[in-house]
Amino acid sequence: MGASLESIPLLPLFQEAKKYAEQDPNKIAVIDRTKGQSFTYRQLLGDVSATKKWLLEKAGLESTGDLEERRISFLVPNGYDYVTMQWAVWAAGGVCVPLCTTHPVKELLYTIGDSQPSLVVIHPTFEKVEAQLREHVDAIPFVTFEPLSAASEPSNLSLPPFSDSLSVDRRALMIYTSGTTSNPKGCVTTHKNITFQASSLVNAWEYSPSDHLIHVLPLHHIHGIINGLTASFLSGATVEMYPKFDPKTIWERWQDKGSSTMFFAVPTIYSRLVDYFDAHIRGTEQEAAAREGARALRLIVSGSAALPTPIKSRFLEITGQTLLERYGMTEIGMAISCGLDVEKRLDGSVGWPLPGVQVRLADKETGKIIEGVDEDGIIEVKGDNVFLEYWNRPEATAKEFTADGWFKTGDVARRAANGAYYIQGRASVDLIKTGGYKVSALEVERKMLGLDSVQEVAVVGVPDDEWGQRVAAIVKQRPGTAPLNLDDLRRQLKEEMAPYKVPTILRVVDAIERNAMGKVNKKDLLKKYWPDA
């Protein structure tokens, strides 16, 4: 990618990274477990500079030195290469469109087609996927990312020059929503939004340069990008990155007591950690070290889905850790969080508004602001954390805001007398939260109706202690087709959708009840087929 150093704009994130690189040339920013290498803040800034130059050349904009908010899609695995790619796009003045490493080709093509990037950057890890994408994308150039290696003497590396060339009001990141009521939308945030979201967490959760985060979350998602990467780097912490979550690896890692301080995950991960402990560690020689190691972490956070009380209680029994719960979404980052003090981690609550974030409740039908306590209302949010726009969808953007500028989340909550919020669920039953992901029941239904054997279908979320909800499909089969079973259904749908969206429960019925308007009452279906849930 070239040896000469391009200037890096003094965006807040880069300014802080420069400070840590100058204070300690050996300060580690990223430990990449796939590569088995560590990378300093100093090397990170140098690699970002070189990658910026490479991006501008590939985009044909080396003479201007600015991507001018052009979108750059990239498919890069979790690790140092991802961080460098993300920062290089920002340094060049572009907008990051990270692609999900587990999505099937059809979903990747949708994201690329909708965002219309100037470049699609593919890591060699995804060489086979690249070949399939290229078959369907003609007008957008593809380029291959060259994997990076740790320098032998990182402290001797020179820092690149810095400039004040970019405004924090520039568009910076486009993350796609789950497509609850329509196709997924590109949610655009600015550098100002990103910095505010991360700084708010740094303030509330007290990140510091002494922190060491074990990072296992996907990086096409707000949780992994902002909570995991941006807030950590803004505070000079070290991020140890793994390609995916494995309970055995995490328990072994925690037994190195005191070598890590933070862990962020979704409820499904904590369920798997508990199950692994009970099956493989409890009663063995490792038990004491595992318990003590987990207890030594200063902060363990659960989010992206409701945390079932049984999982929270079992994790507390094993580790002595009361999981901290918070509430956020793609459009707003994190908005509400329980406190660092254990006394402020209330069971069933997501806590209080984060620093600088305004939160209110409004009546779903009238829009009237709810001032009292213990009343259900739609959560509305205002502040510098709130996104700029849905890409190329001005009407959809305007629809999600009130006349006085508050974002309508679509989630229902109650506020207690102490000001803490308790999430009651989505205003619509068509959003299923499973394993930390949001799944659109309508999207799954659309895909299933494309199968020859499916005549009618209703998709619902069945409550589950491990997953939060499981995706369940109630199907009226098309006459004359071969009998439908769950294994065949899942195999067909995995070619169309991400694995977490594919139903894990199937009920084949003679008819799906509808009202006079032809609509299905999904609450009635849940009561009929899963009365105990």
Short mmCIF file of N, CA and C in Angstrom, two decimals, residues 12 54 61 204 213 259 281 325 346 348 357 380 467-468 513:
data_model
loop_
_atom_site.label_atom_id
_atom_site.label_comp_id
_atom_site.label_asym_id
_atom_site.label_seq_id
_atom_site.Cartn_x
_atom_site.Cartn_y
_atom_site.Cartn_z
N PRO A 12 -11.74 13.80 16.51
CA PRO A 12 -11.53 13.50 17.93
C PRO A 12 -10.91 12.13 18.20
N TRP A 54 -3.81 4.49 -0.32
CA TRP A 54 -4.21 3.39 -1.20
C TRP A 54 -5.68 3.53 -1.62
N LEU A 61 -8.99 9.41 -6.66
CA LEU A 61 -9.14 10.73 -6.03
C LEU A 61 -7.86 11.17 -5.33
N ALA A 204 -19.86 7.29 31.35
CA ALA A 204 -20.73 6.51 32.23
C ALA A 204 -20.06 5.24 32.76
N LEU A 213 -10.26 -4.82 26.73
CA LEU A 213 -11.53 -5.42 26.34
C LEU A 213 -11.33 -6.69 25.53
N SER A 259 -5.76 -9.98 33.50
CA SER A 259 -5.17 -9.58 32.22
C SER A 259 -6.19 -8.91 31.30
N ILE A 281 -16.56 -27.19 33.44
CA ILE A 281 -15.66 -26.59 34.43
C ILE A 281 -16.07 -26.88 35.86
N GLU A 325 -26.91 -3.94 32.43
CA GLU A 325 -27.78 -3.88 31.26
C GLU A 325 -27.94 -2.45 30.77
N LEU A 346 -30.53 -2.60 38.45
CA LEU A 346 -31.83 -3.06 38.90
C LEU A 346 -32.34 -4.20 38.03
N GLY A 348 -34.35 -6.32 35.71
CA GLY A 348 -35.38 -6.02 34.73
C GLY A 348 -35.34 -4.62 34.16
N VAL A 357 -27.86 12.53 26.96
CA VAL A 357 -28.96 11.96 26.17
C VAL A 357 -30.29 12.32 26.83
N GLU A 380 -38.86 8.03 23.27
CA GLU A 380 -38.39 9.01 22.31
C GLU A 380 -37.08 9.59 22.81
N TRP A 467 -32.28 -17.64 24.12
CA TRP A 467 -32.20 -16.77 22.94
C TRP A 467 -32.99 -15.48 23.09
N GLY A 468 -33.75 -15.34 24.17
CA GLY A 468 -34.65 -14.21 24.29
C GLY A 468 -35.95 -14.56 23.60
N GLU A 513 -55.59 -18.71 10.92
CA GLU A 513 -56.77 -17.89 11.19
C GLU A 513 -56.53 -16.42 10.83
#
